[in-house]
Coordinates of N, CA, C and O in Angstrom, one line a residue:
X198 N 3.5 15.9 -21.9 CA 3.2 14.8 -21.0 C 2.0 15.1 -20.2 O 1.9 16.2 -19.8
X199 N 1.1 14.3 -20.0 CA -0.4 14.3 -19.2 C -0.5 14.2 -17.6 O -0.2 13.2 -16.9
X200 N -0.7 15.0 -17.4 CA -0.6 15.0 -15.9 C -1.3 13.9 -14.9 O -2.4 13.5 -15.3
X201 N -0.9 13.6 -13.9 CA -1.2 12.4 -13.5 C -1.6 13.1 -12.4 O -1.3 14.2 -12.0
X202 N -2.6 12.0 -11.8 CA -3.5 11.9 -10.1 C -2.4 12.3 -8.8 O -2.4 12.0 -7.6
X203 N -1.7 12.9 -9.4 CA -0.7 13.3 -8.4 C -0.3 14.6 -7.9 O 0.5 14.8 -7.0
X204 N -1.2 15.8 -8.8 CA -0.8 17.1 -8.6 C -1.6 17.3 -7.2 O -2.3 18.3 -7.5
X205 N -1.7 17.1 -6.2 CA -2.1 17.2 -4.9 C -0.7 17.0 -4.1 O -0.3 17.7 -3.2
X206 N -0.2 15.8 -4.5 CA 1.4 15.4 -3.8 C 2.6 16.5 -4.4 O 3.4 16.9 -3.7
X207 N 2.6 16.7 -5.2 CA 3.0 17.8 -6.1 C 3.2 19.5 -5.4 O 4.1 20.2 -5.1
X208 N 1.9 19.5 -5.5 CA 1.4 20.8 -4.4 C 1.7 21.1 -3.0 O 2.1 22.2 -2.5
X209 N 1.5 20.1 -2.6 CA 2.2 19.5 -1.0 C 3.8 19.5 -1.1 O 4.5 19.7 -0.1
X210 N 4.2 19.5 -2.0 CA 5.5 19.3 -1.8 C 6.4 20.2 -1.6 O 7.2 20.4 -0.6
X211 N 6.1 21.2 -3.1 CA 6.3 22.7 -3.2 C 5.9 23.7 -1.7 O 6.5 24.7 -1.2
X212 N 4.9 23.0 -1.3 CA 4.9 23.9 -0.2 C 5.7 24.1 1.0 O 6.0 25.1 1.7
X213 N 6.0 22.4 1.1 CA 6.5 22.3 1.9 C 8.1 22.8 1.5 O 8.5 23.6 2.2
X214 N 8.9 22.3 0.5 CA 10.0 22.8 0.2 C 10.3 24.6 0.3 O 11.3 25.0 0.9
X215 N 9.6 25.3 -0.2 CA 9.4 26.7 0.1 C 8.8 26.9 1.6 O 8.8 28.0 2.1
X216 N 8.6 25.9 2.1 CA 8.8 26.3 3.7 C 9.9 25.9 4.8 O 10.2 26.3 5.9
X217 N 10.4 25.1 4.3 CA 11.9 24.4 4.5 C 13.1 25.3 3.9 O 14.3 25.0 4.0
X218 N 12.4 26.7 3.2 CA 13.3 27.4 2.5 C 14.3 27.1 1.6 O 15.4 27.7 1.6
X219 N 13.8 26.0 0.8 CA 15.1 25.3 -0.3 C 15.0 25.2 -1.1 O 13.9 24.7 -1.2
X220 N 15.8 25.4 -2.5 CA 15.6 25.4 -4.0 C 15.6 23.5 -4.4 O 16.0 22.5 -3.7
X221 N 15.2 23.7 -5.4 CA 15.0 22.1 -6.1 C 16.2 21.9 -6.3 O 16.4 20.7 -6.7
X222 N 17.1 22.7 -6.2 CA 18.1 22.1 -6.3 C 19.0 21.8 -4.9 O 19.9 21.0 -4.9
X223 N 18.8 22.3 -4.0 CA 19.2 22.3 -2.4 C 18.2 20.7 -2.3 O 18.7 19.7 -1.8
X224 N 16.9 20.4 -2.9 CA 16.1 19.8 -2.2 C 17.2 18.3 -3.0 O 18.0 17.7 -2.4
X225 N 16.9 18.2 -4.6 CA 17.7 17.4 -4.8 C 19.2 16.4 -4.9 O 19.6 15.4 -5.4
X226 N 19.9 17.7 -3.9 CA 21.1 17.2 -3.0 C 21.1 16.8 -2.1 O 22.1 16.0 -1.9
X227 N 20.2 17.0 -1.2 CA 19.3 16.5 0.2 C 19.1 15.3 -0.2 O 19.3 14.4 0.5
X228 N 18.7 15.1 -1.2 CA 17.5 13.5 -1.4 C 18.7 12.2 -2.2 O 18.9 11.0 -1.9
X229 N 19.4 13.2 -3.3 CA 20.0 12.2 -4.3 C 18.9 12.1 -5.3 O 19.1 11.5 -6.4
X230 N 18.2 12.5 -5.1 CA 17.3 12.7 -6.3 C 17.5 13.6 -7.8 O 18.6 14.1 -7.9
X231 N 16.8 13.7 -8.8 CA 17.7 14.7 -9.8 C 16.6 15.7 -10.0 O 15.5 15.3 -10.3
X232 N 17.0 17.3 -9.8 CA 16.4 18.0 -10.4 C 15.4 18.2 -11.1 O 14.5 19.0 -11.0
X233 N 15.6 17.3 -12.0 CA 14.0 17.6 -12.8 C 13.2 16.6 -12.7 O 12.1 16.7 -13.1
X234 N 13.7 15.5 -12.2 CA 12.8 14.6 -11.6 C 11.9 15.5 -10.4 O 10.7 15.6 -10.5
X235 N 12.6 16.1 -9.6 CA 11.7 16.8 -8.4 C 11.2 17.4 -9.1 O 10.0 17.0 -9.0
X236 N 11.2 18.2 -10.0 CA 10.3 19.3 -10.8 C 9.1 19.0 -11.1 O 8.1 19.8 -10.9
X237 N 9.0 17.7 -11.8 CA 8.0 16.8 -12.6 C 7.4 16.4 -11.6 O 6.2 16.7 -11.7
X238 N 7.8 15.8 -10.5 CA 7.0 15.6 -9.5 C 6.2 16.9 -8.8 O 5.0 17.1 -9.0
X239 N 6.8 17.5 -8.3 CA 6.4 19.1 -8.1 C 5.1 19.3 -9.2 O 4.0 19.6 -8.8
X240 N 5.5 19.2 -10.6 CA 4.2 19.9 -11.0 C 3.2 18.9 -11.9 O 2.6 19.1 -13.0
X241 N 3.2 17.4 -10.8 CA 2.2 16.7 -11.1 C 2.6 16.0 -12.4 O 1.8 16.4 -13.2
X242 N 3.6 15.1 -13.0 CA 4.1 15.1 -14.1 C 4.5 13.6 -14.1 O 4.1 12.7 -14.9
X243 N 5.3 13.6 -13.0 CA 5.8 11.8 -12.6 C 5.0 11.7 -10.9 O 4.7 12.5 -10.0
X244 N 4.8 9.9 -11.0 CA 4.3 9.6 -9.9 C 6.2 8.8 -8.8 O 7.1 8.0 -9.3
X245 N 6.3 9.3 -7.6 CA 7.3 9.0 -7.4 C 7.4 7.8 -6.9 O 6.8 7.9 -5.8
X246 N 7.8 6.7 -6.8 CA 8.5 5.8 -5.6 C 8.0 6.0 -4.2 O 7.6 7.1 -3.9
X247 N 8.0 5.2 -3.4 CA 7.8 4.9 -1.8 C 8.6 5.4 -1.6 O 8.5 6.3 -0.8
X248 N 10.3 5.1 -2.1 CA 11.5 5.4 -1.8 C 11.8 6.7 -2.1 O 12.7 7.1 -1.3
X249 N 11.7 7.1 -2.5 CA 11.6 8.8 -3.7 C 11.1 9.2 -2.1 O 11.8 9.4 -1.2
X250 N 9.8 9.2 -2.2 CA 9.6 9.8 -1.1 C 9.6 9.7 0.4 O 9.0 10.2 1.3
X251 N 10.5 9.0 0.2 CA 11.0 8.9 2.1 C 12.1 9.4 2.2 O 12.5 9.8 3.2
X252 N 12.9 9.5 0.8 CA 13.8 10.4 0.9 C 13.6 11.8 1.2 O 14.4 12.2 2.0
X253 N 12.2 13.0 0.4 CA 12.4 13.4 0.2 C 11.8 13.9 2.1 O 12.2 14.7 2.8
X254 N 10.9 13.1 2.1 CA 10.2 13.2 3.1 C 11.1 13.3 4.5 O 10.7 14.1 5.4
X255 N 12.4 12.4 4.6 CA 13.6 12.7 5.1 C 14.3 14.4 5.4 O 14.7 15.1 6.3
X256 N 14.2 14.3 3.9 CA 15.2 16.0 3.5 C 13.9 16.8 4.4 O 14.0 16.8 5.6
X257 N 13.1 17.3 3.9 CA 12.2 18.0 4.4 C 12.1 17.8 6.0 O 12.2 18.8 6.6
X258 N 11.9 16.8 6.8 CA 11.5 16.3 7.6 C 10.3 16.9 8.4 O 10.1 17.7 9.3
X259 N 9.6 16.0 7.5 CA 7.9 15.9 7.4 C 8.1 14.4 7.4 O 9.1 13.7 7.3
X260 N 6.6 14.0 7.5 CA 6.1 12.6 7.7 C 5.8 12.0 6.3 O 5.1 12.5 5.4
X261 N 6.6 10.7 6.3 CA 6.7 9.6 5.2 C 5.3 9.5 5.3 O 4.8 10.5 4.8
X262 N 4.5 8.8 5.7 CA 2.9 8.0 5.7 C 2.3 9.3 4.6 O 1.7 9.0 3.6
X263 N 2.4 10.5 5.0 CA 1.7 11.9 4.9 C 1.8 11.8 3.1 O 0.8 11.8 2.4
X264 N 3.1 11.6 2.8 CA 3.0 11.9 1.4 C 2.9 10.6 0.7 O 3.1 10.9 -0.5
X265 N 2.8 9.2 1.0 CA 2.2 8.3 0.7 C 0.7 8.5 0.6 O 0.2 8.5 -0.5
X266 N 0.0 8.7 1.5 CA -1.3 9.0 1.7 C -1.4 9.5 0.2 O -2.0 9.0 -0.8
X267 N -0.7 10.6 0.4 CA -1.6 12.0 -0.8 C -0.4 11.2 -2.2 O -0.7 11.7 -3.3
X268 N 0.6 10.3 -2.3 CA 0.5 9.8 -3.4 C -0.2 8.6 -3.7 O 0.3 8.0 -4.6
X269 N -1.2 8.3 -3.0 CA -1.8 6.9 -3.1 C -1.7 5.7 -2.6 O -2.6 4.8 -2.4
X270 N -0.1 5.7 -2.3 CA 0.4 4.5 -1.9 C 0.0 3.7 -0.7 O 0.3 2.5 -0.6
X271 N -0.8 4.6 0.4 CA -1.0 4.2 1.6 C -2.5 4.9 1.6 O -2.7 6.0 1.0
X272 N -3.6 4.1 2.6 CA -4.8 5.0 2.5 C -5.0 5.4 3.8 O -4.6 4.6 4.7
X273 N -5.4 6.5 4.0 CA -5.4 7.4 4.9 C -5.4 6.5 6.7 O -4.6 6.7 7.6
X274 N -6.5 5.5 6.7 CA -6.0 5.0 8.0 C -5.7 4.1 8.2 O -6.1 3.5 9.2
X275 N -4.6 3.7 7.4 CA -3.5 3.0 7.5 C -2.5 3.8 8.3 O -1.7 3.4 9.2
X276 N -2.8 5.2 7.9 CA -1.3 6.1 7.8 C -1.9 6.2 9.2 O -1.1 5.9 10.1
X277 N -3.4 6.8 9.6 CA -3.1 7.1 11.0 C -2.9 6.3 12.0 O -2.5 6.5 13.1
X278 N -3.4 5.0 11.4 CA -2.8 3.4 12.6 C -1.3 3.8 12.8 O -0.9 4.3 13.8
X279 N -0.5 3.5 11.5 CA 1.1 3.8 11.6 C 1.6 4.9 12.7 O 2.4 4.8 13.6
X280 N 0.9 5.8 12.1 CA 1.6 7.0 13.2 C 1.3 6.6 14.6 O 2.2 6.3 15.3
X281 N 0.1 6.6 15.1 CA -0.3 6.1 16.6 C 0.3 4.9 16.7 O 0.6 4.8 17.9
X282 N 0.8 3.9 16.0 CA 2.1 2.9 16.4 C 3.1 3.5 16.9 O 3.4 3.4 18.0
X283 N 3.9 4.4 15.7 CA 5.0 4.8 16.0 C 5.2 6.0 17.2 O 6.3 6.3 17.6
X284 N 4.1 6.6 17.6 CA 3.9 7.3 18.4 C 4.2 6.8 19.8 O 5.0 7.3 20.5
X285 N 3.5 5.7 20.1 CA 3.3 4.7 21.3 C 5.2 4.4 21.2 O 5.9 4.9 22.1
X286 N 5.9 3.5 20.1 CA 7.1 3.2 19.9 C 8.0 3.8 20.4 O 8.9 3.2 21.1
X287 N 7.9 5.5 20.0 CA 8.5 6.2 20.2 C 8.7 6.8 21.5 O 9.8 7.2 21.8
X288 N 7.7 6.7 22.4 CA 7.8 7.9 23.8 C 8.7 7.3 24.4 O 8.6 6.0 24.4
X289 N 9.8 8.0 25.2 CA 10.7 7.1 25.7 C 10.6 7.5 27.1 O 11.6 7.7 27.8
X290 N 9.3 7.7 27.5 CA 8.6 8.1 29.0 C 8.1 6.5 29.4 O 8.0 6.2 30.6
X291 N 7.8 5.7 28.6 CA 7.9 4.2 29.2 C 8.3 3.5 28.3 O 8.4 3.8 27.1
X292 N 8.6 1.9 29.2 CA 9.2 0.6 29.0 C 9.0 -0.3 27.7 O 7.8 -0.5 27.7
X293 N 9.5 -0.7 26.9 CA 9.1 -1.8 25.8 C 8.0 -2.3 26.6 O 6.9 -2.1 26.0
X294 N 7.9 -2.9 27.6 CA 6.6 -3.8 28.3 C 5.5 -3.4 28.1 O 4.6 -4.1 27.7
X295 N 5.7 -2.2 28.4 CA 4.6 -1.3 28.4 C 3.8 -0.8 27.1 O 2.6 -0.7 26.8
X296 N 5.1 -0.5 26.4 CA 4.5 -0.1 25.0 C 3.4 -1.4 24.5 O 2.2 -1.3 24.3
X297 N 4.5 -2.7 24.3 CA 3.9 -3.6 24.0 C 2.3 -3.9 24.5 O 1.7 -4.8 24.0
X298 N 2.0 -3.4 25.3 CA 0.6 -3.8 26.6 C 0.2 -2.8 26.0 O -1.0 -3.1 25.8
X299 N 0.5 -1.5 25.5 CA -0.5 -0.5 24.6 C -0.7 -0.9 23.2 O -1.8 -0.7 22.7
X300 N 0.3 -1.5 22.6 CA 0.0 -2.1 21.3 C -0.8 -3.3 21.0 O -1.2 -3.6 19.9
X301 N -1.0 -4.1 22.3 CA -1.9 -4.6 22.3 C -3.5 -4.0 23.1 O -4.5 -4.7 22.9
X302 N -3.6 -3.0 23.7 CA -5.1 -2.9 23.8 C -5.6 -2.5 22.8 O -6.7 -2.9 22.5
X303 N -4.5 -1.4 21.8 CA -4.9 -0.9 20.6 C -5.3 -2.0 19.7 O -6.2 -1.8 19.0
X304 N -4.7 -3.0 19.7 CA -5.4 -3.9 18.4 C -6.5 -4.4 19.2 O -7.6 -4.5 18.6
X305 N -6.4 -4.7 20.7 CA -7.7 -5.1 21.1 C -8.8 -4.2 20.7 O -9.8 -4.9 20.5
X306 N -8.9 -3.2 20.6 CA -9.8 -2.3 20.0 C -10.3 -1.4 18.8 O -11.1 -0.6 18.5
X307 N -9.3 -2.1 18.3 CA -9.6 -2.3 16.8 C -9.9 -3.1 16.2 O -10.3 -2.8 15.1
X308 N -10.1 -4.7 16.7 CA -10.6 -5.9 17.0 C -12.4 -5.5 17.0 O -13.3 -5.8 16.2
X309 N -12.4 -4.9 18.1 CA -13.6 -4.6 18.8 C -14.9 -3.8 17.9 O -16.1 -3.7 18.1
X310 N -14.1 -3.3 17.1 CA -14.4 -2.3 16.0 C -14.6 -2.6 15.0 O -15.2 -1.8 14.3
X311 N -14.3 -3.9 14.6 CA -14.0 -4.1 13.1 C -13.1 -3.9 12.5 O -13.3 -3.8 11.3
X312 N -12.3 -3.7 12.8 CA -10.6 -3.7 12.1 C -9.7 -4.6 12.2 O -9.7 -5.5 13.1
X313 N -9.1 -4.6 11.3 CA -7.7 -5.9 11.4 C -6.7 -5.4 12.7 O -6.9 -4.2 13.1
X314 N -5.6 -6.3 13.2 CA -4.8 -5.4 14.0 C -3.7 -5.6 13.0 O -3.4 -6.5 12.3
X315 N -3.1 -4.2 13.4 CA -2.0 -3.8 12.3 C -0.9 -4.4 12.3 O -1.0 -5.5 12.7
X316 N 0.0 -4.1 12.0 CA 1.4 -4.8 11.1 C 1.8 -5.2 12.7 O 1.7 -4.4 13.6
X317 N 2.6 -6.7 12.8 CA 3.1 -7.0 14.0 C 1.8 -7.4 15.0 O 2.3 -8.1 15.8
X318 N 0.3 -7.3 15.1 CA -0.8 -6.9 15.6 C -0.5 -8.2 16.6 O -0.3 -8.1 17.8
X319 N -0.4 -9.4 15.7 CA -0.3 -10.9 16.7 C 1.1 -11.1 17.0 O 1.1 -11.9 17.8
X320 N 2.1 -10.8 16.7 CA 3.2 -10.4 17.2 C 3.3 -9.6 18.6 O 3.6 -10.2 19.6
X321 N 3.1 -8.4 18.6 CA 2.6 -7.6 19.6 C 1.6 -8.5 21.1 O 1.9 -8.4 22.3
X322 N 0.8 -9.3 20.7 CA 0.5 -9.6 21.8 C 0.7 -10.9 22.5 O 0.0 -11.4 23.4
X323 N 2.4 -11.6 21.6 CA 2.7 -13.0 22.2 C 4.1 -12.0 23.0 O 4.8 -12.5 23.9
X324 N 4.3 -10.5 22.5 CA 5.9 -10.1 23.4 C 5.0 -9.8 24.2 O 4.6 -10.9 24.4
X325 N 4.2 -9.1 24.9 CA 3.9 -8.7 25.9 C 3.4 -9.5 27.1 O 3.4 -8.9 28.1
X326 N 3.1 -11.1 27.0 CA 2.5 -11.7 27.3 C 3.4 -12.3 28.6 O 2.9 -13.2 29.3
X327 N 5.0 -11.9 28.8 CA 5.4 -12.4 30.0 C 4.8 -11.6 31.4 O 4.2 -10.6 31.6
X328 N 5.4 -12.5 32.1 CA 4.8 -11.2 34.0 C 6.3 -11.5 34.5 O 7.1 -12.4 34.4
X329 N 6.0 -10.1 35.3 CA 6.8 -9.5 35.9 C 8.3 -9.2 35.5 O 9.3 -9.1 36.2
X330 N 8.3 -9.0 33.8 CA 9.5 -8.0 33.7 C 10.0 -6.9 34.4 O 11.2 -6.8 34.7
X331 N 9.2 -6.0 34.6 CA 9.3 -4.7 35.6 C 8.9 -4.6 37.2 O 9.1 -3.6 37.9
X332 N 8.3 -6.0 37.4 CA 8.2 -6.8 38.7 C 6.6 -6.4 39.1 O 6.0 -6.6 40.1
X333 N 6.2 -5.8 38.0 CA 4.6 -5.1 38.1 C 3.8 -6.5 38.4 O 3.1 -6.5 39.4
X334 N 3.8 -7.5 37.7 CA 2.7 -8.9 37.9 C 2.8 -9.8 38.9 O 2.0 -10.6 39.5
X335 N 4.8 -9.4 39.3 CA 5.7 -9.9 40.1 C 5.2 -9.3 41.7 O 5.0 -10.1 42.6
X336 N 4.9 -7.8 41.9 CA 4.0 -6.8 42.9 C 3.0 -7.9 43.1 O 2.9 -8.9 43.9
X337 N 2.5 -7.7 42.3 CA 0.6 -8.2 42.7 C 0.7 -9.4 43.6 O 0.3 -9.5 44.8
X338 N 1.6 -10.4 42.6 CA 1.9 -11.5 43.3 C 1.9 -11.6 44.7 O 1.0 -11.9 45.5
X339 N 3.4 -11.1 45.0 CA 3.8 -10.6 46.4 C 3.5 -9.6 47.0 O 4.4 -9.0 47.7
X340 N 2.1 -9.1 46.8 CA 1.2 -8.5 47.8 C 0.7 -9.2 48.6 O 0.9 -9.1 49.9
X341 N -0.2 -10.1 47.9 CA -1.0 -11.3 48.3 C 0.2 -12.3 49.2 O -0.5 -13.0 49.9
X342 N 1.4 -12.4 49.2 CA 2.4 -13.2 50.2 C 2.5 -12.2 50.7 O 3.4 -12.5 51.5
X343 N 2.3 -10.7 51.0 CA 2.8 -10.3 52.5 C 4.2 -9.4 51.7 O 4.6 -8.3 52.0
X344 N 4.4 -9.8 51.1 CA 6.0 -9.2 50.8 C 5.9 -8.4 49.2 O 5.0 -8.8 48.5
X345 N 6.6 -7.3 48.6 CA 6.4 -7.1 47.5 C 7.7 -6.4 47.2 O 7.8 -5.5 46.3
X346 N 8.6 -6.6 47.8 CA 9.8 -6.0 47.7 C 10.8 -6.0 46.6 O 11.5 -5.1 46.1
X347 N 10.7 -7.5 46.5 CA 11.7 -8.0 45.4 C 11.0 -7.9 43.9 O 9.8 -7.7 43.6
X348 N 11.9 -8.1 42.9 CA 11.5 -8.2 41.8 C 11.4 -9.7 41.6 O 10.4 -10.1 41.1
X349 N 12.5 -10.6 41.8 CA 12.2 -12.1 41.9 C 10.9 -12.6 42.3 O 10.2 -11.9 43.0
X350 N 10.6 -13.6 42.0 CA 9.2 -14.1 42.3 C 9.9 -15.4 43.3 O 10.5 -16.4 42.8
X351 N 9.6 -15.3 44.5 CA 10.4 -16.7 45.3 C 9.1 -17.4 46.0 O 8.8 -17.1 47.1
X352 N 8.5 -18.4 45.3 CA 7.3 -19.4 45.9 C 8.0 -19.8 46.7 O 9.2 -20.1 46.5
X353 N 7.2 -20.0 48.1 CA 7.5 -20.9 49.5 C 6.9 -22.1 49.1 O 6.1 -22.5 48.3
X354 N 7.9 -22.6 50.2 CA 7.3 -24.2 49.9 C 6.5 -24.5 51.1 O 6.0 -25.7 51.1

């Protein structure tokens, strides 16, 4: 069998599995995957699935995008848009609001650059678009009336 554009993902893999300390066969009980399928992949032989490897990418727990990247499937700054999404998604040091208001400057400046904005990009900037969920636009407001106490927004008449 002729080896395919994939002994890079291959190589990556083995490494990583031998640093995870696990036999192809520990790795293939982890995944559901079959032994010699991992092997072939391992030594550049078969190209795997998206799904293949998010399993495996799973077992290991290493990054899906990572070994998309290095099997083709994804090009490299895709993968790093992705992660700096899921990054931003992820911190749970602030609010959906908030995220969303980073997900949108980020496409704003990817915009600015020449880039598409990424998956969700115009999604991302109709959620963020209310005021004063966290009473932050709701503040501003009721600075300017003297008052900023409440989170309600109460116009005088």
């Amino acid at each position: 069998m002729a080896s395919l554009n994939v002994g890079n993902l291959g190589e990556y893999l083995r490494e990583q599995r031998r640093a995870a300390q696990l036999s192809l066969r520990q790795l293939a009980d982890a995944t559901g995957v079959s032994n010699p399928y991992l092997s072939q992949i391992e030594r550049g032989l078969r190209k795997p699935s998206a799904d293949v490897l998010q399993q495996v990418a799973k077992a290991l727990r290493i990054s899906a995008e990572t070994l998309y990247v290095r099997a083709g499937i994804l090009d490299e700054r895709e993968r790093e848009e992705l992660e700096t999404r899921a990054v931003i998604l992820a911190d749970p040091s602030i609010n959906e609001r908030q995220k969303n208001v980073l997900l949108q400057i980020y496409d704003s400046f990817r915009r600015e650059n020449g880039f598409p904005p990424g998956p969700d990009g115009d999604m991302s900037a109709d959620a963020g678009a209310g005021t004063g969920v966290d009473g932050d636009a709701g503040t501003r407001n009721g600075d300017d009336a003297g008052t900023g106490t409440t989170k309600d927004h109460d116009p005088h008449s």
